[in-house]
Amino acid sequence: MKKNIVKPLLTLLLRLALAVAVAAIVLAGACLMMEGDMAEVMTAFFLGPIEDEYAIAEILREMVPLIFTGVAVSLMVRCGQFNMFVEGAFFGGAFLAGVLAPMLGENFIITPVIAILAAAVAMGLIGYVPAKMKSSLGVNEFVSSLMLNYIVYWVVMYLIHGVAADPDYPNATMYLEDAMRLPFLNEDIELSSNLLIALVVAVLSGLFLFKTKWGYALRMTGDNPTFAVYSGIKAKSYVTSSQVIGSALAGMGGASFLLGNYYRFQWASLPNYGFDGFVIASIAGNNPYAVPLAALFLGYLRVGALQVSRLGDIPNEVIYVIQAIIIILFGAQFVLSRRKKGGKKHA
């Protein structure tokens, strides 16, 4: 376990240092182009997120969906699967929690637990569709899962404007009483206990991936599917199970996020947290243990960008430019490492 935690974390720290340098360079360039006060912008970006407890709480809140989706993507990518349904599963899981919690009644233990588990199971079952299409028919999971996101989205939009809508509040589910939601860790700054759930999921996922036979077979299927088959591993079943588990975790994340941070479901569009999961997984090297630190980093960047946008000098969209550059850098590193491994195999 030490090997699976210490070495990846050291590697991650180096990656984060590179990402910080990228962020600083992009911000400096933006300041020069828009004639902003560079010292003021840098101070707001790097120190603003820790200026008070409310800013810190915002970082921690931002971490929750990023941890869930980052872990979900990591498990699938370690099996060689690039399933995009993490986005739809997160969205669908949040919707189901928003619908089920009022039906279950006011019980601060049973209601959120059942709603979260139901969302996980439902999204895992839906995620089974592209997974099975890939394992049995060879259909590219990237395309099928990407389309599935929009199927789930439009079904939810239909329901939220009809049978699942609150009659007194248009385009939203019924109001969630406090006893239907996850409890706060700190009510003054509205920090929900869903952060603890996310951290536990990351640790358990790391244990599953690195300390179980199932996790070993999953990793082997992703690293070398041909060798995995010759070793007696049923690669197709792991291709399917990795995507189902990832979809279930994303659904659990959506439900946990909604029940910890909202009082009703009224999202009008996909929140992009599923797509952010690929950024987190890329930074973390697809290691669940490293995902929380990667989520902390990206959450910090986003809150810093929000602080900068309040100055009026630099638009908030600059953070997406930084994200894109980070993805390119880490994506290129991933491709090069895979080619290096492939070269060694043929040598």
Coordinates of C-alpha atoms in Angstrom, one line a residue:
M1 CA 0.0 0.0 0.0
K2 CA 2.9 2.3 0.8
K3 CA 4.2 1.9 -2.8
N4 CA 0.7 2.7 -4.2
I5 CA 0.4 5.9 -2.1
V6 CA 3.9 7.5 -1.5
K7 CA 5.3 7.2 -5.0
P8 CA 2.2 8.4 -6.9
L9 CA 1.8 11.3 -4.4
L10 CA 5.4 12.4 -5.1
T11 CA 4.7 12.2 -8.8
L12 CA 1.5 14.1 -8.3
L13 CA 3.3 16.9 -6.4
L14 CA 5.6 17.4 -9.3
R15 CA 2.7 17.5 -11.7
L16 CA 0.9 20.0 -9.5
A17 CA 4.1 22.2 -9.4
L18 CA 4.1 22.1 -13.2
A19 CA 0.4 23.0 -13.3
V20 CA 1.0 25.9 -10.9
A21 CA 3.7 27.2 -13.2
V22 CA 1.3 26.9 -16.1
A23 CA -1.4 28.8 -14.2
A24 CA 1.0 31.6 -13.3
I25 CA 2.2 31.9 -16.9
V26 CA -1.3 32.0 -18.4
L27 CA -2.4 34.6 -15.8
A28 CA 0.6 36.7 -16.5
G29 CA -0.1 36.6 -20.2
A30 CA -3.7 37.5 -19.6
C31 CA -2.7 40.5 -17.4
L32 CA -0.3 41.8 -20.1
M33 CA -3.0 41.5 -22.8
M34 CA -5.8 43.0 -20.7
E35 CA -3.6 45.6 -18.9
G36 CA -4.5 44.3 -15.5
D37 CA -2.6 44.8 -12.3
M38 CA -0.4 41.7 -12.3
A39 CA 0.5 41.9 -8.6
E40 CA -3.2 42.3 -7.6
V41 CA -4.3 39.5 -9.9
M42 CA -1.6 37.0 -8.7
T43 CA -2.4 37.9 -5.0
A44 CA -6.1 37.3 -5.6
F45 CA -5.6 34.1 -7.5
F46 CA -3.1 32.4 -5.2
L47 CA -4.0 33.9 -1.8
G48 CA -7.7 34.7 -2.2
P49 CA -8.9 31.1 -1.8
I50 CA -7.4 31.0 1.7
E51 CA -8.2 34.5 2.9
D52 CA -11.1 33.3 5.1
E53 CA -13.1 30.3 6.2
Y54 CA -15.8 30.8 3.6
A55 CA -13.3 30.7 0.7
I56 CA -11.8 27.6 2.2
A57 CA -15.2 26.0 2.5
E58 CA -15.9 26.8 -1.1
I59 CA -12.8 24.9 -2.1
L60 CA -13.8 21.9 0.0
R61 CA -17.3 22.0 -1.5
E62 CA -15.8 22.1 -5.0
M63 CA -13.7 19.0 -4.2
V64 CA -16.7 16.7 -3.6
P65 CA -18.0 16.2 -7.1
L66 CA -14.4 16.2 -8.4
I67 CA -13.4 13.4 -6.1
F68 CA -16.4 11.2 -7.1
T69 CA -16.0 11.7 -10.8
G70 CA -12.2 11.6 -10.7
V71 CA -12.3 8.2 -8.9
A72 CA -15.0 6.9 -11.3
V73 CA -12.9 7.9 -14.3
S74 CA -9.7 6.5 -12.8
L75 CA -11.2 3.0 -12.2
M76 CA -12.5 2.9 -15.8
V77 CA -9.3 4.2 -17.4
R78 CA -7.2 1.8 -15.4
C79 CA -9.2 -0.9 -17.2
G80 CA -8.5 0.8 -20.6
Q81 CA -12.1 2.2 -20.9
F82 CA -12.9 5.8 -21.8
N83 CA -16.5 5.9 -20.8
M84 CA -18.0 9.4 -20.9
F85 CA -21.2 8.5 -19.1
V86 CA -19.7 9.8 -15.8
E87 CA -21.3 13.1 -16.7
G88 CA -24.7 11.7 -17.3
A89 CA -24.5 9.4 -14.3
F90 CA -23.6 12.3 -12.0
F91 CA -26.5 14.4 -13.4
G92 CA -29.0 11.4 -13.2
G93 CA -27.9 10.5 -9.7
A94 CA -28.5 14.0 -8.5
F95 CA -32.0 14.0 -10.1
L96 CA -32.9 10.6 -8.6
A97 CA -31.9 11.8 -5.1
G98 CA -33.9 14.9 -5.5
V99 CA -37.0 12.8 -6.4
L100 CA -36.6 10.0 -3.9
A101 CA -35.7 11.9 -0.8
P102 CA -39.0 13.7 -0.4
M103 CA -40.8 10.4 -1.1
L104 CA -38.8 8.6 1.6
G105 CA -39.7 11.2 4.3
E106 CA -37.8 13.1 7.0
N107 CA -35.2 10.7 8.4
F108 CA -31.7 12.2 8.5
I109 CA -30.1 8.7 8.4
I110 CA -32.3 6.4 6.3
T111 CA -33.5 8.9 3.7
P112 CA -30.1 10.2 2.4
V113 CA -28.6 6.7 2.6
I114 CA -31.3 5.0 0.6
A115 CA -31.5 7.9 -1.9
I116 CA -27.7 7.8 -2.5
L117 CA -27.6 4.0 -2.8
A118 CA -30.6 4.0 -5.2
A119 CA -28.9 6.6 -7.4
A120 CA -25.7 4.5 -7.5
V121 CA -27.6 1.3 -8.4
A122 CA -29.7 3.0 -11.1
M123 CA -26.8 4.8 -12.7
G124 CA -24.7 1.6 -12.6
L125 CA -27.5 -0.3 -14.4
I126 CA -27.7 2.5 -17.1
G127 CA -23.9 2.5 -17.4
Y128 CA -24.2 -1.3 -18.1
V129 CA -25.6 -0.5 -21.6
P130 CA -22.4 1.0 -23.2
A131 CA -20.3 -1.4 -21.2
K132 CA -22.0 -4.4 -22.5
M133 CA -22.1 -3.0 -26.0
K134 CA -18.3 -2.7 -25.8
S135 CA -17.6 -6.1 -24.3
S136 CA -20.0 -8.1 -26.4
L137 CA -20.3 -6.2 -29.7
G138 CA -17.1 -4.2 -29.8
V139 CA -19.0 -0.9 -29.9
N140 CA -16.7 2.0 -29.0
E141 CA -17.7 3.0 -25.5
F142 CA -16.6 6.6 -26.0
V143 CA -19.2 7.3 -28.6
S144 CA -22.1 5.3 -27.1
S145 CA -21.5 6.7 -23.6
L146 CA -21.3 10.2 -24.9
M147 CA -24.7 9.9 -26.6
L148 CA -26.1 8.2 -23.5
N149 CA -25.4 11.4 -21.5
Y150 CA -27.8 13.3 -23.6
I151 CA -30.5 10.6 -23.5
V152 CA -30.4 10.8 -19.7
Y153 CA -30.3 14.6 -19.8
W154 CA -33.4 14.9 -22.0
V155 CA -35.3 12.2 -20.0
V156 CA -34.6 14.2 -16.8
M157 CA -35.7 17.4 -18.5
Y158 CA -39.0 15.8 -19.6
L159 CA -39.6 14.5 -16.1
I160 CA -38.7 17.7 -14.3
H161 CA -41.2 19.6 -16.4
G162 CA -43.9 17.0 -15.8
V163 CA -44.4 14.1 -13.3
A164 CA -41.4 14.9 -11.1
A165 CA -42.0 18.7 -10.8
D166 CA -43.0 20.6 -7.7
P167 CA -46.5 22.0 -8.5
D168 CA -45.6 25.2 -6.6
Y169 CA -42.1 25.6 -8.0
P170 CA -41.7 25.2 -11.8
N171 CA -38.9 23.2 -13.3
A172 CA -37.7 21.7 -10.0
T173 CA -38.3 18.7 -7.8
M174 CA -39.9 18.9 -4.4
Y175 CA -38.2 20.9 -1.6
L176 CA -35.7 18.9 0.6
E177 CA -36.2 19.4 4.3
D178 CA -33.1 19.4 6.4
A179 CA -33.9 15.9 7.7
M180 CA -33.9 14.6 4.1
R181 CA -30.4 15.9 3.4
L182 CA -26.9 15.0 4.5
P183 CA -25.9 16.7 7.8
F184 CA -23.4 19.6 7.9
L185 CA -19.9 19.3 9.2
N186 CA -20.0 23.0 9.9
E187 CA -23.4 24.7 9.5
D188 CA -22.0 28.2 9.8
I189 CA -20.0 27.8 6.5
E190 CA -22.4 25.2 5.1
L191 CA -19.8 22.5 4.8
S192 CA -21.6 19.2 4.2
S193 CA -20.6 15.7 5.3
N194 CA -20.6 14.6 1.7
L195 CA -16.9 15.6 1.8
L196 CA -16.2 12.7 4.2
I197 CA -18.2 10.3 2.0
A198 CA -16.1 11.4 -1.0
L199 CA -12.8 10.8 0.8
V200 CA -13.9 7.4 2.1
V201 CA -14.9 6.4 -1.5
A202 CA -11.4 7.5 -2.7
V203 CA -9.7 5.4 -0.1
L204 CA -11.9 2.3 -0.6
S205 CA -11.5 2.6 -4.3
G206 CA -7.7 2.6 -3.9
L207 CA -7.9 -0.4 -1.7
F208 CA -10.1 -2.2 -4.2
L209 CA -7.8 -1.3 -7.1
F210 CA -4.5 -2.2 -5.5
K211 CA -5.3 -4.7 -2.8
T212 CA -7.9 -7.1 -4.3
K213 CA -7.7 -9.8 -7.0
W214 CA -10.5 -8.1 -8.8
G215 CA -8.6 -4.8 -8.8
Y216 CA -5.5 -6.6 -10.1
A217 CA -7.4 -8.3 -12.9
L218 CA -9.0 -4.9 -13.8
R219 CA -5.6 -3.2 -14.0
M220 CA -4.1 -6.1 -15.9
T221 CA -6.9 -5.9 -18.4
G222 CA -6.2 -2.3 -19.0
D223 CA -2.4 -2.6 -19.1
N224 CA -2.2 -5.6 -21.4
P225 CA -5.6 -7.2 -22.4
T226 CA -3.9 -9.9 -24.6
F227 CA -1.7 -11.1 -21.7
A228 CA -4.7 -10.9 -19.4
V229 CA -6.7 -13.2 -21.6
Y230 CA -3.8 -15.7 -21.8
S231 CA -3.5 -15.5 -18.0
G232 CA -7.0 -16.8 -17.6
I233 CA -8.6 -13.4 -16.8
K234 CA -12.0 -12.9 -18.2
A235 CA -11.2 -9.5 -19.8
K236 CA -14.7 -8.9 -21.1
S237 CA -16.3 -9.1 -17.7
Y238 CA -13.8 -6.6 -16.3
V239 CA -14.3 -4.3 -19.2
T240 CA -18.0 -4.3 -18.3
S241 CA -17.6 -4.2 -14.5
S242 CA -15.2 -1.3 -14.5
Q243 CA -17.7 0.8 -16.4
V244 CA -20.6 -0.2 -14.3
I245 CA -18.7 0.6 -11.1
G246 CA -17.5 3.9 -12.5
S247 CA -21.1 4.8 -13.5
A248 CA -22.4 3.8 -10.0
L249 CA -19.8 5.9 -8.2
A250 CA -20.6 8.9 -10.4
G251 CA -24.3 8.5 -9.6
M252 CA -23.5 8.2 -5.9
G253 CA -21.5 11.4 -6.3
G254 CA -24.3 13.3 -7.9
A255 CA -26.8 12.2 -5.2
S256 CA -24.3 13.1 -2.4
F257 CA -23.6 16.5 -3.9
L258 CA -27.2 17.4 -4.3
L259 CA -28.2 16.2 -0.8
G260 CA -25.3 18.0 0.8
N261 CA -25.5 21.3 -1.1
Y262 CA -29.0 21.9 -2.5
Y263 CA -32.6 22.0 -1.3
R264 CA -34.1 20.8 -4.6
F265 CA -33.0 19.6 -8.0
Q266 CA -33.3 22.3 -10.6
W267 CA -30.3 21.9 -12.8
A268 CA -31.1 23.1 -16.3
S269 CA -28.0 21.7 -18.0
L270 CA -25.3 19.1 -17.5
P271 CA -22.9 20.4 -14.8
N272 CA -19.7 19.2 -16.5
Y273 CA -18.4 17.6 -13.4
G274 CA -18.2 14.3 -15.2
F275 CA -15.9 15.8 -17.8
D276 CA -13.9 17.4 -15.1
G277 CA -13.4 13.9 -13.7
F278 CA -11.1 13.2 -16.7
V279 CA -9.0 16.3 -15.7
I280 CA -8.7 15.1 -12.2
A281 CA -7.9 11.5 -13.2
S282 CA -5.3 12.8 -15.6
I283 CA -3.6 14.9 -12.9
A284 CA -3.8 12.0 -10.4
G285 CA -2.3 9.5 -12.8
N286 CA -5.5 7.5 -12.5
N287 CA -4.7 6.6 -8.9
P288 CA -7.7 6.9 -6.5
Y289 CA -5.4 7.7 -3.6
A290 CA -4.1 10.8 -5.4
V291 CA -7.5 12.0 -6.6
P292 CA -8.4 14.0 -3.5
L293 CA -5.2 16.0 -3.8
A294 CA -5.8 16.6 -7.5
A295 CA -9.4 17.7 -6.6
L296 CA -8.1 20.1 -3.9
F297 CA -5.7 21.6 -6.5
L298 CA -8.4 22.1 -9.1
G299 CA -10.9 23.4 -6.5
Y300 CA -8.2 25.9 -5.4
L301 CA -7.7 27.1 -8.9
R302 CA -11.4 27.6 -9.5
V303 CA -11.9 29.6 -6.3
G304 CA -8.8 31.6 -7.2
A305 CA -10.2 32.3 -10.6
L306 CA -13.5 33.4 -9.0
Q307 CA -11.6 35.8 -6.8
V308 CA -9.7 37.2 -9.8
S309 CA -13.0 37.6 -11.8
R310 CA -14.3 39.9 -9.0
L311 CA -11.5 42.3 -9.7
G312 CA -13.0 42.8 -13.2
D313 CA -9.6 42.6 -14.9
I314 CA -9.5 39.0 -15.9
P315 CA -12.5 36.9 -17.1
N316 CA -13.3 33.7 -15.2
E317 CA -12.9 31.8 -18.5
V318 CA -9.2 32.0 -18.1
I319 CA -9.4 29.0 -15.7
Y320 CA -10.7 26.9 -18.5
V321 CA -7.7 27.9 -20.6
I322 CA -5.5 26.7 -17.8
Q323 CA -7.4 23.5 -17.5
A324 CA -7.1 22.8 -21.2
I325 CA -3.3 23.3 -21.2
I326 CA -3.0 21.0 -18.2
I327 CA -5.0 18.3 -20.0
I328 CA -2.8 18.7 -23.1
L329 CA 0.4 18.4 -21.0
F330 CA -0.8 15.4 -18.9
G331 CA -2.5 13.8 -21.9
A332 CA 0.7 14.0 -23.9
Q333 CA 2.6 12.5 -21.0
F334 CA 0.1 9.6 -20.8
V335 CA 0.5 8.9 -24.6
L336 CA 4.2 9.0 -24.4
S337 CA 4.4 6.7 -21.5
R338 CA 2.1 4.2 -23.2
R339 CA 4.3 4.3 -26.3
K340 CA 7.3 3.8 -24.2
K341 CA 5.8 0.7 -22.7
G342 CA 4.8 -0.5 -26.1
G343 CA 8.3 0.0 -27.4
K344 CA 9.7 -2.0 -24.5
K345 CA 7.3 -4.9 -25.2
H346 CA 8.4 -5.1 -28.8
A347 CA 12.1 -4.7 -28.0

